[in-house]
Amino acid sequence: MKQSIFLIIGSIFLVCSFKSDGLIERVYPELLGDYEFYKSVADKSVSYAKDGKDVFRVTINKKDQILFYKNKKKERKFRFTETKLPFLDDENHVLFGADNSYEPLFYRGDTIVIQSYPSEYQDNYFIKKK
């Protein structure tokens, strides 16, 4: 009897752990995939990925996660939220972050723009891998 209860509770826990709210897959399926760093823009200066030694990549998966990689090593992991920022001029954005601290990810076509990675306070452009 105890074994069957333990098995049932374990099964429920397993099913719940794989459940995702599916925001990205449901609302923004075009964002799913891997992106490679292209350039950073700050004021009038531009730095291109080809000029640096490090390789930066971003992955957006079906678990509503955005994963940041530097030289194939995962550095950060955040989750997306359905909240929008009404004061932004560009409606093509979705918020990601953790612990009620979120920032926008802007998107257009196969390009996303993140303002905190790899260079903070700059527009960092990533292009979707084909």
CSV table of N, CA and C in Angstrom, one decimal:
chain,number,residue,atom,x,y,z
A,1,MET,N,0.8,-1.2,0.0
A,1,MET,CA,0.0,0.0,0.0
A,1,MET,C,0.9,1.3,0.0
A,2,LYS,N,1.9,1.3,0.9
A,2,LYS,CA,2.8,2.5,0.9
A,2,LYS,C,3.5,2.6,-0.4
A,3,GLN,N,3.9,1.5,-1.0
A,3,GLN,CA,4.6,1.6,-2.3
A,3,GLN,C,3.8,2.2,-3.4
A,4,SER,N,2.5,1.8,-3.4
A,4,SER,CA,1.6,2.4,-4.5
A,4,SER,C,1.4,3.8,-4.3
A,5,ILE,N,1.2,4.3,-3.0
A,5,ILE,CA,1.0,5.7,-2.7
A,5,ILE,C,2.3,6.5,-3.1
A,6,PHE,N,3.5,5.9,-2.8
A,6,PHE,CA,4.7,6.6,-3.1
A,6,PHE,C,4.9,6.6,-4.7
A,7,LEU,N,4.5,5.6,-5.4
A,7,LEU,CA,4.6,5.6,-6.8
A,7,LEU,C,3.6,6.6,-7.5
A,8,ILE,N,2.4,6.7,-6.9
A,8,ILE,CA,1.5,7.7,-7.4
A,8,ILE,C,2.0,9.1,-7.2
A,9,ILE,N,2.4,9.4,-6.0
A,9,ILE,CA,2.9,10.8,-5.7
A,9,ILE,C,4.2,11.1,-6.5
A,10,GLY,N,5.0,10.1,-6.7
A,10,GLY,CA,6.2,10.3,-7.6
A,10,GLY,C,5.8,10.6,-9.0
A,11,SER,N,4.8,9.9,-9.5
A,11,SER,CA,4.3,10.1,-10.9
A,11,SER,C,3.8,11.5,-11.0
A,12,ILE,N,3.0,11.9,-10.1
A,12,ILE,CA,2.4,13.3,-10.1
A,12,ILE,C,3.5,14.3,-10.1
A,13,PHE,N,4.5,14.1,-9.3
A,13,PHE,CA,5.6,15.1,-9.2
A,13,PHE,C,6.4,15.1,-10.5
A,14,LEU,N,6.6,13.9,-11.1
A,14,LEU,CA,7.3,13.9,-12.4
A,14,LEU,C,6.5,14.6,-13.5
A,15,VAL,N,5.2,14.4,-13.6
A,15,VAL,CA,4.4,15.1,-14.6
A,15,VAL,C,4.4,16.6,-14.4
A,16,CYS,N,4.3,17.0,-13.1
A,16,CYS,CA,4.3,18.5,-12.8
A,16,CYS,C,5.7,19.1,-13.1
A,17,SER,N,6.7,18.4,-13.0
A,17,SER,CA,8.1,19.0,-13.2
A,17,SER,C,8.3,19.2,-14.7
A,18,PHE,N,7.7,18.4,-15.6
A,18,PHE,CA,7.8,18.6,-17.0
A,18,PHE,C,6.8,19.6,-17.6
A,19,LYS,N,5.9,20.1,-16.8
A,19,LYS,CA,4.8,21.0,-17.3
A,19,LYS,C,5.4,22.4,-17.5
A,20,SER,N,5.2,23.0,-18.6
A,20,SER,CA,5.6,24.4,-18.8
A,20,SER,C,4.4,25.2,-19.2
A,21,ASP,N,4.4,26.5,-18.9
A,21,ASP,CA,3.2,27.2,-19.3
A,21,ASP,C,3.2,27.5,-20.8
A,22,GLY,N,4.3,27.3,-21.5
A,22,GLY,CA,4.3,27.3,-23.0
A,22,GLY,C,4.1,28.7,-23.6
A,23,LEU,N,4.5,29.7,-22.9
A,23,LEU,CA,4.4,31.1,-23.5
A,23,LEU,C,5.1,31.2,-24.8
A,24,ILE,N,6.3,30.9,-24.9
A,24,ILE,CA,7.1,31.1,-26.1
A,24,ILE,C,6.5,30.2,-27.2
A,25,GLU,N,6.3,28.9,-26.9
A,25,GLU,CA,5.7,28.0,-27.9
A,25,GLU,C,4.4,28.4,-28.4
A,26,ARG,N,3.6,29.0,-27.5
A,26,ARG,CA,2.2,29.3,-27.8
A,26,ARG,C,2.1,30.7,-28.5
A,27,VAL,N,2.8,31.7,-28.0
A,27,VAL,CA,2.6,33.1,-28.5
A,27,VAL,C,3.7,33.5,-29.4
A,28,TYR,N,4.9,33.1,-29.2
A,28,TYR,CA,6.1,33.5,-30.0
A,28,TYR,C,6.9,32.4,-30.5
A,29,PRO,N,6.3,31.4,-31.3
A,29,PRO,CA,7.0,30.3,-31.7
A,29,PRO,C,8.1,30.6,-32.7
A,30,GLU,N,8.1,31.7,-33.3
A,30,GLU,CA,9.2,32.1,-34.2
A,30,GLU,C,10.4,32.4,-33.5
A,31,LEU,N,10.4,32.7,-32.2
A,31,LEU,CA,11.6,33.0,-31.4
A,31,LEU,C,12.4,31.7,-31.0
A,32,LEU,N,11.7,30.6,-31.0
A,32,LEU,CA,12.4,29.3,-30.6
A,32,LEU,C,13.6,29.1,-31.5
A,33,GLY,N,14.8,28.7,-30.9
A,33,GLY,CA,16.0,28.4,-31.6
A,33,GLY,C,17.2,28.9,-31.0
A,34,ASP,N,18.3,28.8,-31.8
A,34,ASP,CA,19.6,29.3,-31.4
A,34,ASP,C,20.0,30.5,-32.2
A,35,TYR,N,20.7,31.4,-31.5
A,35,TYR,CA,21.1,32.7,-32.0
A,35,TYR,C,22.5,32.9,-31.8
A,36,GLU,N,23.2,33.5,-32.8
A,36,GLU,CA,24.6,33.8,-32.6
A,36,GLU,C,24.8,35.3,-32.5
A,37,PHE,N,25.7,35.7,-31.7
A,37,PHE,CA,26.0,37.2,-31.5
A,37,PHE,C,26.6,37.8,-32.8
A,38,TYR,N,26.0,38.9,-33.2
A,38,TYR,CA,26.5,39.6,-34.4
A,38,TYR,C,27.2,40.9,-34.1
A,39,LYS,N,26.6,41.8,-33.3
A,39,LYS,CA,27.3,43.1,-32.9
A,39,LYS,C,26.6,43.7,-31.7
A,40,SER,N,27.4,44.7,-31.1
A,40,SER,CA,26.9,45.5,-30.0
A,40,SER,C,27.0,47.0,-30.5
A,41,VAL,N,25.9,47.7,-30.2
A,41,VAL,CA,25.9,49.1,-30.5
A,41,VAL,C,25.6,50.0,-29.3
A,42,ALA,N,26.5,51.0,-29.1
A,42,ALA,CA,26.4,51.9,-28.0
A,42,ALA,C,26.7,53.3,-28.5
A,43,ASP,N,25.7,54.2,-28.4
A,43,ASP,CA,25.8,55.5,-28.9
A,43,ASP,C,26.2,55.4,-30.4
A,44,LYS,N,27.4,55.9,-30.7
A,44,LYS,CA,27.9,55.9,-32.1
A,44,LYS,C,29.0,54.8,-32.3
A,45,SER,N,29.3,54.0,-31.3
A,45,SER,CA,30.3,53.0,-31.6
A,45,SER,C,29.6,51.6,-31.8
A,46,VAL,N,30.3,50.8,-32.6
A,46,VAL,CA,29.8,49.5,-33.0
A,46,VAL,C,31.0,48.5,-32.8
A,47,SER,N,30.7,47.4,-32.1
A,47,SER,CA,31.7,46.3,-32.1
A,47,SER,C,31.1,45.1,-32.6
A,48,TYR,N,31.8,44.4,-33.5
A,48,TYR,CA,31.3,43.2,-34.2
A,48,TYR,C,31.9,42.0,-33.5
A,49,ALA,N,31.1,40.9,-33.6
A,49,ALA,CA,31.5,39.6,-33.0
A,49,ALA,C,32.8,39.1,-33.6
A,50,LYS,N,33.0,39.3,-34.9
A,50,LYS,CA,34.2,38.9,-35.6
A,50,LYS,C,35.5,39.5,-35.1
A,51,ASP,N,35.3,40.7,-34.4
A,51,ASP,CA,36.5,41.4,-33.9
A,51,ASP,C,36.9,40.9,-32.5
A,52,GLY,N,36.1,40.1,-31.9
A,52,GLY,CA,36.5,39.5,-30.5
A,52,GLY,C,36.9,38.1,-30.6
A,53,LYS,N,37.4,37.6,-29.5
A,53,LYS,CA,37.9,36.2,-29.4
A,53,LYS,C,36.8,35.3,-28.9
A,54,ASP,N,35.8,35.8,-28.1
A,54,ASP,CA,34.8,34.9,-27.5
A,54,ASP,C,33.6,34.7,-28.5
A,55,VAL,N,33.0,33.6,-28.3
A,55,VAL,CA,31.8,33.3,-29.1
A,55,VAL,C,30.6,33.3,-28.2
A,56,PHE,N,29.6,34.2,-28.5
A,56,PHE,CA,28.4,34.3,-27.6
A,56,PHE,C,27.2,33.7,-28.4
A,57,ARG,N,26.4,33.0,-27.7
A,57,ARG,CA,25.2,32.4,-28.3
A,57,ARG,C,24.0,32.5,-27.3
A,58,VAL,N,22.8,32.5,-27.8
A,58,VAL,CA,21.6,32.5,-27.0
A,58,VAL,C,20.7,31.4,-27.5
A,59,THR,N,20.1,30.7,-26.6
A,59,THR,CA,19.1,29.7,-27.0
A,59,THR,C,17.8,30.0,-26.3
A,60,ILE,N,16.7,30.0,-27.1
A,60,ILE,CA,15.3,30.1,-26.6
A,60,ILE,C,14.6,28.8,-26.8
A,61,ASN,N,14.2,28.2,-25.7
A,61,ASN,CA,13.6,26.8,-25.8
A,61,ASN,C,12.1,26.8,-25.4
A,62,LYS,N,11.5,25.6,-25.6
A,62,LYS,CA,10.1,25.4,-25.3
A,62,LYS,C,9.7,25.5,-23.9
A,63,LYS,N,10.7,25.5,-23.0
A,63,LYS,CA,10.4,25.5,-21.5
A,63,LYS,C,10.4,27.0,-21.1
A,64,ASP,N,10.2,27.9,-22.0
A,64,ASP,CA,10.1,29.4,-21.7
A,64,ASP,C,11.4,29.9,-21.1
A,65,GLN,N,12.5,29.3,-21.5
A,65,GLN,CA,13.8,29.7,-20.9
A,65,GLN,C,14.6,30.4,-22.0
A,66,ILE,N,15.5,31.3,-21.6
A,66,ILE,CA,16.5,31.9,-22.5
A,66,ILE,C,17.8,31.6,-21.8
A,67,LEU,N,18.7,30.9,-22.6
A,67,LEU,CA,20.0,30.5,-22.1
A,67,LEU,C,21.1,31.2,-22.8
A,68,PHE,N,22.1,31.7,-22.0
A,68,PHE,CA,23.2,32.5,-22.5
A,68,PHE,C,24.5,31.6,-22.4
A,69,TYR,N,25.2,31.6,-23.6
A,69,TYR,CA,26.4,30.8,-23.6
A,69,TYR,C,27.6,31.7,-24.1
A,70,LYS,N,28.7,31.4,-23.4
A,70,LYS,CA,30.0,32.0,-23.9
A,70,LYS,C,31.0,30.9,-24.1
A,71,ASN,N,31.5,30.8,-25.4
A,71,ASN,CA,32.4,29.7,-25.8
A,71,ASN,C,31.8,28.3,-25.4
A,72,LYS,N,30.6,28.1,-25.7
A,72,LYS,CA,29.8,26.9,-25.5
A,72,LYS,C,29.6,26.5,-24.0
A,73,LYS,N,29.9,27.4,-23.1
A,73,LYS,CA,29.6,27.2,-21.7
A,73,LYS,C,28.5,28.0,-21.2
A,74,LYS,N,27.5,27.4,-20.6
A,74,LYS,CA,26.3,28.1,-20.2
A,74,LYS,C,26.6,29.1,-19.1
A,75,GLU,N,26.3,30.3,-19.2
A,75,GLU,CA,26.6,31.3,-18.2
A,75,GLU,C,25.3,31.8,-17.4
A,76,ARG,N,24.2,31.9,-18.1
A,76,ARG,CA,23.0,32.4,-17.4
A,76,ARG,C,21.8,31.6,-17.9
A,77,LYS,N,20.7,31.6,-17.1
A,77,LYS,CA,19.4,31.1,-17.5
A,77,LYS,C,18.3,31.9,-16.9
A,78,PHE,N,17.4,32.3,-17.7
A,78,PHE,CA,16.2,33.1,-17.3
A,78,PHE,C,15.0,32.6,-17.9
A,79,ARG,N,13.8,33.1,-17.4
A,79,ARG,CA,12.5,32.6,-17.8
A,79,ARG,C,11.8,33.8,-18.4
A,80,PHE,N,10.9,33.5,-19.4
A,80,PHE,CA,10.1,34.6,-20.0
A,80,PHE,C,8.8,34.8,-19.2
A,81,THR,N,8.2,36.0,-19.3
A,81,THR,CA,6.9,36.3,-18.6
A,81,THR,C,6.0,36.9,-19.6
A,82,GLU,N,4.7,36.8,-19.4
A,82,GLU,CA,3.7,37.4,-20.3
A,82,GLU,C,3.5,38.9,-20.1
A,83,THR,N,4.1,39.5,-19.1
A,83,THR,CA,4.0,40.9,-18.9
A,83,THR,C,4.6,41.7,-20.0
A,84,LYS,N,4.0,42.8,-20.4
A,84,LYS,CA,4.5,43.7,-21.4
A,84,LYS,C,4.8,45.1,-20.8
A,85,LEU,N,5.7,45.8,-21.4
A,85,LEU,CA,6.0,47.2,-20.9
A,85,LEU,C,5.2,48.1,-21.7
A,86,PRO,N,4.1,48.8,-21.2
A,86,PRO,CA,3.3,49.6,-22.0
A,86,PRO,C,3.9,50.9,-22.5
A,87,PHE,N,5.0,51.3,-21.9
A,87,PHE,CA,5.6,52.6,-22.2
A,87,PHE,C,6.7,52.4,-23.4
A,88,LEU,N,7.0,51.2,-23.8
A,88,LEU,CA,7.9,51.0,-24.9
A,88,LEU,C,7.3,51.3,-26.2
A,89,ASP,N,8.0,52.0,-27.1
A,89,ASP,CA,7.5,52.3,-28.4
A,89,ASP,C,7.4,51.1,-29.3
A,90,ASP,N,8.3,50.2,-29.1
A,90,ASP,CA,8.4,49.0,-30.0
A,90,ASP,C,7.5,47.9,-29.3
A,91,GLU,N,6.5,47.5,-29.9
A,91,GLU,CA,5.6,46.4,-29.4
A,91,GLU,C,6.2,45.0,-29.6
A,92,ASN,N,7.2,44.9,-30.4
A,92,ASN,CA,7.8,43.6,-30.7
A,92,ASN,C,8.8,43.3,-29.6
A,93,HIS,N,8.3,43.0,-28.4
A,93,HIS,CA,9.2,42.6,-27.3
A,93,HIS,C,8.5,41.6,-26.4
A,94,VAL,N,9.3,40.9,-25.7
A,94,VAL,CA,8.8,40.0,-24.6
A,94,VAL,C,9.8,40.1,-23.5
A,95,LEU,N,9.4,40.0,-22.2
A,95,LEU,CA,10.2,40.2,-21.1
A,95,LEU,C,10.8,38.8,-20.6
A,96,PHE,N,12.0,38.9,-20.1
A,96,PHE,CA,12.7,37.7,-19.5
A,96,PHE,C,13.4,38.2,-18.3
A,97,GLY,N,13.7,37.3,-17.3
A,97,GLY,CA,14.4,37.6,-16.1
A,97,GLY,C,14.1,36.6,-15.0
A,98,ALA,N,14.3,37.1,-13.8
A,98,ALA,CA,14.1,36.2,-12.6
A,98,ALA,C,13.8,37.1,-11.4
A,99,ASP,N,13.1,36.6,-10.5
A,99,ASP,CA,12.8,37.3,-9.2
A,99,ASP,C,12.3,38.7,-9.4
A,100,ASN,N,11.3,38.8,-10.2
A,100,ASN,CA,10.6,40.1,-10.5
A,100,ASN,C,11.5,41.2,-11.0
A,101,SER,N,12.6,40.8,-11.6
A,101,SER,CA,13.5,41.7,-12.3
A,101,SER,C,13.6,41.3,-13.7
A,102,TYR,N,12.9,42.0,-14.6
A,102,TYR,CA,12.8,41.6,-16.0
A,102,TYR,C,13.3,42.7,-16.9
A,103,GLU,N,13.7,42.2,-18.1
A,103,GLU,CA,14.2,43.2,-19.1
A,103,GLU,C,13.6,42.7,-20.5
A,104,PRO,N,13.5,43.6,-21.4
A,104,PRO,CA,12.9,43.3,-22.7
A,104,PRO,C,13.9,42.6,-23.7
A,105,LEU,N,13.4,41.7,-24.4
A,105,LEU,CA,14.0,41.1,-25.6
A,105,LEU,C,13.3,41.6,-26.8
A,106,PHE,N,13.9,42.4,-27.7
A,106,PHE,CA,13.2,42.9,-28.8
A,106,PHE,C,13.5,41.9,-30.0
A,107,TYR,N,12.5,41.8,-30.9
A,107,TYR,CA,12.7,40.9,-32.0
A,107,TYR,C,12.1,41.5,-33.3
A,108,ARG,N,12.7,41.1,-34.4
A,108,ARG,CA,12.2,41.5,-35.7
A,108,ARG,C,12.8,40.5,-36.7
A,109,GLY,N,12.0,39.8,-37.4
A,109,GLY,CA,12.5,38.8,-38.3
A,109,GLY,C,13.3,37.7,-37.6
A,110,ASP,N,14.6,37.5,-38.1
A,110,ASP,CA,15.4,36.5,-37.5
A,110,ASP,C,16.5,37.1,-36.5
A,111,THR,N,16.2,38.4,-36.1
A,111,THR,CA,17.1,39.1,-35.2
A,111,THR,C,16.5,39.4,-33.9
A,112,ILE,N,17.2,39.2,-32.8
A,112,ILE,CA,16.8,39.6,-31.4
A,112,ILE,C,17.8,40.6,-30.9
A,113,VAL,N,17.3,41.5,-30.0
A,113,VAL,CA,18.2,42.5,-29.4
A,113,VAL,C,18.0,42.4,-27.9
A,114,ILE,N,19.2,42.2,-27.2
A,114,ILE,CA,19.2,42.1,-25.7
A,114,ILE,C,20.1,43.2,-25.2
A,115,GLN,N,19.7,43.9,-24.2
A,115,GLN,CA,20.5,45.0,-23.7
A,115,GLN,C,21.5,44.7,-22.5
A,116,SER,N,21.6,43.4,-22.2
A,116,SER,CA,22.4,43.1,-21.0
A,116,SER,C,23.5,42.0,-21.3
A,117,TYR,N,23.5,41.5,-22.5
A,117,TYR,CA,24.4,40.4,-22.8
A,117,TYR,C,24.9,40.4,-24.2
A,118,PRO,N,26.1,40.3,-24.6
A,118,PRO,CA,27.3,40.2,-23.7
A,118,PRO,C,27.7,41.5,-23.0
A,119,SER,N,27.3,42.6,-23.6
A,119,SER,CA,27.7,43.9,-23.1
A,119,SER,C,26.5,44.6,-22.5
A,120,GLU,N,26.7,45.0,-21.2
A,120,GLU,CA,25.5,45.7,-20.5
A,120,GLU,C,25.4,47.1,-21.1
A,121,TYR,N,24.1,47.5,-21.0
A,121,TYR,CA,23.7,48.9,-21.4
A,121,TYR,C,24.0,49.2,-22.9
A,122,GLN,N,24.1,48.1,-23.7
A,122,GLN,CA,24.3,48.3,-25.2
A,122,GLN,C,23.2,47.5,-25.9
A,123,ASP,N,23.0,47.8,-27.1
A,123,ASP,CA,22.1,47.0,-27.9
A,123,ASP,C,22.9,45.9,-28.5
A,124,ASN,N,22.7,44.6,-28.1
A,124,ASN,CA,23.4,43.5,-28.5
A,124,ASN,C,22.5,42.7,-29.5
A,125,TYR,N,23.0,42.6,-30.7
A,125,TYR,CA,22.2,41.9,-31.8
A,125,TYR,C,22.6,40.5,-32.0
A,126,PHE,N,21.6,39.6,-32.0
A,126,PHE,CA,21.9,38.2,-32.2
A,126,PHE,C,21.0,37.7,-33.5
A,127,ILE,N,21.6,36.9,-34.3
A,127,ILE,CA,20.9,36.5,-35.5
A,127,ILE,C,20.7,35.0,-35.4
A,128,LYS,N,19.5,34.6,-35.8
A,128,LYS,CA,19.1,33.2,-35.7
A,128,LYS,C,19.9,32.3,-36.6
A,129,LYS,N,20.3,31.2,-36.0
A,129,LYS,CA,21.1,30.2,-36.9
A,129,LYS,C,20.1,29.5,-37.8
A,130,LYS,N,20.5,29.2,-39.0
A,130,LYS,CA,19.6,28.5,-39.9
A,130,LYS,C,19.6,27.0,-39.7
